[in-house]
Short mmCIF file of C-alpha atoms in Angstrom, two decimals:
data_model
loop_
_atom_site.label_atom_id
_atom_site.label_comp_id
_atom_site.label_asym_id
_atom_site.label_seq_id
_atom_site.Cartn_x
_atom_site.Cartn_y
_atom_site.Cartn_z
CA MET A 1 136.36 -11.80 70.56
CA VAL A 2 132.94 -10.15 70.92
CA ASP A 3 131.21 -13.53 70.61
CA PHE A 4 133.55 -14.96 73.25
CA ILE A 5 132.73 -12.18 75.74
CA ASP A 6 129.01 -12.35 74.97
CA TYR A 7 128.95 -16.10 75.61
CA ILE A 8 130.84 -15.69 78.89
CA ARG A 9 128.41 -13.01 80.01
CA ARG A 10 125.41 -15.16 79.12
CA TRP A 11 126.90 -18.15 80.91
CA VAL A 12 127.59 -16.11 84.05
CA SER A 13 124.08 -14.63 84.03
CA THR A 14 122.38 -18.02 83.68
CA LYS A 15 124.74 -20.51 85.33
CA ALA A 16 126.87 -18.64 87.84
CA SER A 17 125.20 -20.64 90.62
CA ASN A 18 126.84 -23.76 89.16
CA LEU A 19 130.25 -22.41 90.13
CA LEU A 20 129.23 -22.03 93.75
CA GLY A 21 127.40 -25.36 93.82
CA ASN A 22 130.29 -27.29 92.31
CA THR A 23 132.78 -25.63 94.65
CA ILE A 24 130.68 -26.51 97.70
CA MET A 25 130.34 -30.09 96.45
CA THR A 26 134.11 -30.32 95.97
CA ALA A 27 134.75 -29.00 99.47
CA ALA A 28 132.32 -31.52 100.96
CA ILE A 29 133.73 -34.49 99.02
CA ILE A 30 137.39 -33.73 99.76
CA THR A 31 136.64 -33.08 103.43
CA VAL A 32 134.81 -36.37 103.89
CA THR A 33 137.54 -38.22 101.98
CA CYS A 34 140.42 -36.73 103.98
CA TYR A 35 138.59 -37.39 107.23
CA ALA A 36 137.99 -41.02 106.29
CA VAL A 37 141.61 -41.79 105.33
CA GLN A 38 143.56 -39.53 107.68
CA LYS A 39 145.10 -42.20 109.93
CA ASP A 40 148.88 -42.65 109.51
CA VAL A 41 149.05 -40.55 106.34
CA PHE A 42 152.63 -39.42 105.65
CA GLU A 43 153.73 -41.90 108.30
CA SER A 44 153.17 -45.23 106.54
CA TYR A 45 153.39 -46.09 102.85
CA SER A 46 150.08 -47.93 102.56
CA ALA A 47 148.07 -45.22 104.35
CA THR A 48 149.65 -42.42 102.34
CA LYS A 49 149.17 -44.28 99.06
CA ALA A 50 145.50 -44.94 99.88
CA CYS A 51 144.99 -41.29 100.79
CA LEU A 52 146.56 -39.97 97.60
CA PHE A 53 144.58 -42.39 95.47
CA SER A 54 141.34 -41.37 97.21
CA VAL A 55 142.04 -37.67 96.70
CA LEU A 56 143.01 -38.36 93.08
CA MET A 57 139.66 -40.01 92.40
CA CYS A 58 137.86 -37.13 94.14
CA CYS A 59 139.50 -34.65 91.76
CA ILE A 60 138.62 -36.79 88.75
CA TRP A 61 135.02 -37.16 89.98
CA CYS A 62 134.63 -33.41 90.49
CA GLY A 63 136.21 -32.62 87.11
CA LEU A 64 133.89 -34.97 85.27
CA PHE A 65 130.78 -33.60 86.96
CA ASN A 66 131.81 -30.03 86.13
CA SER A 67 131.26 -30.53 82.43
CA ILE A 68 129.90 -33.88 81.34
CA ALA A 69 126.29 -32.63 81.22
CA LEU A 70 127.19 -29.12 80.07
CA PHE A 71 126.55 -29.54 76.34
CA TYR A 72 123.39 -31.59 76.94
CA SER A 73 121.96 -28.98 79.32
CA GLU A 74 122.08 -26.21 76.71
CA ARG A 75 121.78 -28.28 73.55
CA ASP A 76 118.21 -27.18 72.70
CA TYR A 77 119.21 -23.58 72.03
CA LEU A 78 122.94 -24.01 71.56
CA LEU A 79 122.71 -25.91 68.27
CA ASP A 80 120.69 -23.05 66.83
CA ASP A 81 123.22 -20.50 68.14
CA LEU A 82 126.11 -22.46 66.67
CA ASP A 83 124.33 -22.66 63.34
CA LYS A 84 123.54 -18.93 63.17
CA TYR A 85 126.24 -16.85 64.81
CA LEU A 86 128.38 -18.65 67.40
CA PRO A 87 131.57 -20.22 65.97
CA VAL A 88 132.49 -23.66 67.31
CA ARG A 89 135.96 -22.45 68.30
CA THR A 90 134.41 -19.63 70.34
CA TYR A 91 132.09 -22.01 72.17
CA VAL A 92 134.89 -24.45 72.98
CA SER A 93 137.40 -21.78 74.00
CA ALA A 94 134.83 -19.96 76.17
CA ASN A 95 133.93 -23.15 77.98
CA PHE A 96 137.61 -23.98 78.41
CA PHE A 97 138.08 -20.59 80.06
CA ILE A 98 135.10 -21.20 82.37
CA GLN A 99 136.20 -24.71 83.31
CA PHE A 100 139.78 -23.49 83.79
CA PHE A 101 138.55 -20.99 86.36
CA LEU A 102 136.25 -23.49 88.07
CA SER A 103 138.98 -26.15 88.24
CA ALA A 104 141.40 -23.59 89.67
CA VAL A 105 138.97 -22.67 92.44
CA GLU A 106 138.27 -26.33 93.21
CA SER A 107 141.98 -27.18 93.32
CA VAL A 108 142.63 -24.38 95.82
CA VAL A 109 139.81 -25.74 97.97
CA CYS A 110 141.25 -29.25 97.73
CA ALA A 111 144.76 -28.09 98.61
CA PHE A 112 143.48 -26.05 101.55
CA VAL A 113 141.44 -28.92 103.02
CA PHE A 114 144.30 -31.36 102.34
CA SER A 115 146.76 -29.16 104.24
CA LEU A 116 144.35 -28.87 107.18
CA PHE A 117 144.14 -32.63 107.62
CA PHE A 118 147.72 -33.66 106.98
CA ASP A 119 151.08 -32.58 108.29
CA PHE A 120 153.81 -32.74 105.68
CA SER A 121 157.03 -30.95 104.88
CA SER A 122 156.56 -27.42 103.61
CA SER A 123 159.52 -27.58 101.21
CA GLY A 124 158.36 -28.03 97.64
CA TYR A 125 159.93 -29.42 94.49
CA ILE A 126 158.58 -27.06 91.81
CA MET A 127 156.71 -24.14 93.40
CA GLY A 128 158.91 -23.79 96.49
CA ASN A 129 156.11 -25.02 98.74
CA ARG A 130 154.73 -28.54 98.83
CA SER A 131 151.14 -27.36 99.32
CA LEU A 132 151.47 -25.39 96.08
CA ASP A 133 152.91 -28.45 94.32
CA PHE A 134 149.87 -30.43 95.45
CA CYS A 135 147.57 -27.59 94.42
CA VAL A 136 148.96 -27.43 90.88
CA THR A 137 148.65 -31.21 90.58
CA PHE A 138 145.06 -31.14 91.84
CA PHE A 139 144.33 -28.45 89.27
CA LEU A 140 145.82 -30.39 86.36
CA ILE A 141 143.99 -33.56 87.41
CA THR A 142 140.67 -31.75 87.79
CA LEU A 143 140.95 -29.81 84.53
CA SER A 144 142.08 -32.91 82.65
CA ALA A 145 139.03 -34.83 83.90
CA ASP A 146 136.90 -31.76 83.22
CA MET A 147 137.95 -31.60 79.57
CA LEU A 148 137.45 -35.36 79.24
CA GLY A 149 133.93 -34.88 80.59
CA PHE A 150 133.34 -32.02 78.14
CA LEU A 151 134.47 -34.27 75.29
CA MET A 152 132.32 -37.21 76.41
CA GLY A 153 129.39 -34.83 76.85
CA MET A 154 129.33 -34.31 73.09
CA LEU A 155 128.23 -37.96 72.75
CA ILE A 156 125.41 -37.74 75.27
CA ASN A 157 121.78 -37.50 74.22
CA SER A 158 119.99 -38.21 77.50
CA ILE A 159 120.33 -38.30 81.28
CA THR A 160 120.42 -42.08 81.01
CA SER A 161 123.51 -41.82 78.82
CA ILE A 162 125.18 -39.59 81.42
CA MET A 163 124.49 -42.06 84.23
CA THR A 164 125.83 -44.88 82.05
CA ILE A 165 129.05 -43.29 80.86
CA ILE A 166 130.24 -41.81 84.18
CA PRO A 167 130.81 -45.18 85.91
CA VAL A 168 132.62 -46.47 82.82
CA ILE A 169 135.01 -43.49 82.85
CA LEU A 170 135.61 -43.67 86.61
CA ILE A 171 136.23 -47.43 86.61
CA SER A 172 138.62 -47.08 83.66
CA GLN A 173 140.56 -44.39 85.48
CA LEU A 174 140.60 -46.46 88.66
CA LEU A 175 141.89 -49.61 86.98
CA LEU A 176 144.50 -47.83 84.87
CA SER A 177 145.87 -45.61 87.62
CA GLY A 178 148.64 -48.04 88.53
CA CYS A 179 147.63 -47.90 92.18
CA LEU A 180 145.71 -51.14 92.57
CA PHE A 181 148.03 -53.41 90.59
CA ASP A 182 150.98 -53.30 88.22
CA LEU A 183 150.13 -52.60 84.60
CA HIS A 184 151.52 -54.63 81.72
CA GLY A 185 151.07 -54.90 77.97
CA VAL A 186 147.98 -53.29 76.47
CA MET A 187 146.78 -51.98 79.83
CA GLU A 188 150.04 -50.15 80.38
CA ASP A 189 149.78 -48.57 76.92
CA ALA A 190 146.17 -47.54 77.59
CA ALA A 191 147.15 -46.09 80.97
CA ASN A 192 149.40 -43.57 79.22
CA ILE A 193 146.33 -41.64 78.09
CA THR A 194 144.59 -41.56 81.47
CA THR A 195 144.49 -38.71 83.95
CA ALA A 196 144.64 -41.13 86.87
CA ARG A 197 148.04 -42.58 85.99
CA TRP A 198 149.96 -39.34 85.63
CA GLY A 199 148.06 -37.68 88.44
CA PHE A 200 148.84 -40.55 90.81
CA TYR A 201 152.50 -40.63 89.80
CA ALA A 202 152.80 -36.88 90.38
CA LEU A 203 151.05 -36.99 93.75
CA GLY A 204 153.11 -39.97 94.89
CA SER A 205 156.31 -38.21 93.89
CA ILE A 206 155.40 -34.95 95.61
CA ALA A 207 154.52 -36.93 98.75
CA ASP A 208 157.84 -38.79 98.37
CA LEU A 209 156.23 -42.19 98.83
CA ASN A 210 159.52 -43.96 98.26
CA SER A 211 160.88 -42.46 101.48
CA LEU A 212 158.25 -44.47 103.37
CA LEU A 213 159.53 -47.79 101.96
CA MET A 214 162.44 -49.87 103.14
CA PRO A 215 165.74 -49.36 101.27
CA GLY A 216 165.72 -51.41 98.07
CA GLN A 217 161.89 -51.43 97.82
CA GLU A 218 161.59 -48.06 96.09
CA LEU A 219 159.22 -47.91 93.11
CA SER A 220 160.28 -46.53 89.75
CA ILE A 221 156.92 -44.77 89.29
CA PHE A 222 157.68 -42.32 92.10
CA HIS A 223 160.59 -39.89 92.04
CA ALA A 224 160.83 -36.96 94.44
CA ASP A 225 162.52 -35.03 91.67
CA PRO A 226 161.44 -31.75 90.01
CA ALA A 227 162.20 -33.03 86.50
CA TYR A 228 160.04 -36.14 86.96
CA ILE A 229 157.15 -34.22 88.52
CA MET A 230 157.26 -31.77 85.61
CA TYR A 231 157.24 -34.78 83.27
CA CYS A 232 153.98 -35.97 84.86
CA TRP A 233 152.54 -32.47 84.73
CA ARG A 234 153.35 -32.21 81.01
CA TYR A 235 151.41 -35.41 80.36
CA LEU A 236 148.40 -34.04 82.24
CA PHE A 237 148.63 -30.79 80.26
CA LEU A 238 148.83 -32.77 77.03
CA LEU A 239 145.66 -34.68 77.96
CA ILE A 240 143.92 -31.36 78.63
CA LEU A 241 144.98 -30.05 75.24
CA ILE A 242 144.01 -33.22 73.36
CA CYS A 243 140.54 -33.42 74.93
CA SER A 244 139.93 -29.72 74.24
CA LEU A 245 140.92 -30.06 70.58
CA LEU A 246 138.90 -33.25 70.13
CA SER A 247 135.88 -31.51 71.65
CA GLY A 248 136.06 -28.83 68.99
CA ILE A 249 136.54 -31.36 66.20
CA MET A 250 133.66 -33.52 67.42
CA LEU A 251 131.34 -30.54 67.74
CA TYR A 252 132.32 -29.34 64.26
CA PHE A 253 131.35 -32.70 62.73
CA LYS A 254 128.21 -32.81 64.85
CA MET A 255 127.11 -29.45 63.47
CA ASN A 256 127.86 -30.50 59.89
CA ARG A 257 125.87 -33.69 60.38
CA VAL A 258 122.95 -31.70 61.77
CA GLU A 259 123.06 -29.30 58.83
CA ASN A 260 123.17 -32.16 56.34
#
């Protein structure tokens, strides 16, 4: 516990500005996005779908950039710390705590800006208020992408690697979201482990996209139903948990390889 607190204190003393910088970046990105896609949102299906997909990708983008370069940025001294006194589980859990807080702040910013641009029903499905339902979904999307970035960051050895892997992750999320085209076969199976798919399904359900379609055209991927939205949230939480655990496992093997 002492190591955990010491690491948090050191991180705050050296990188607290990152929290402010990332929050400002998130506010700027979500504001520009909402402004660009605001026409006919919550009035027509296509406009609302495009808006939700755009906001989804913003959250994923911000989550990835929160953490993908984190391990690389402190690798020079961190490997020595991990070898001498800092347990891997402490490092991973401390960073999870930091990214949890950052993602929470960013999701509140996203939900606030989103509610300023768009007029939608205040009645919610889970939290009693639809803005809060959106906020929780933004948080789970952002933290899921954040932990994926943290995991991928363990593989990075240079800035060039960072610039190479980010487009690959974003394009994969985009293609497997289920927004651009229907998924079948292997792609549908792969989509089950993507943040974009479950985030998009949750957002579309909270927005009640099916109500904007003609009777008989409703899509099975959207259900304005608390149980279904919770189902999507559970998948996002599971992705967060899996990426966090894999980060610890990967770092453990990385340290053993370095020692050997």
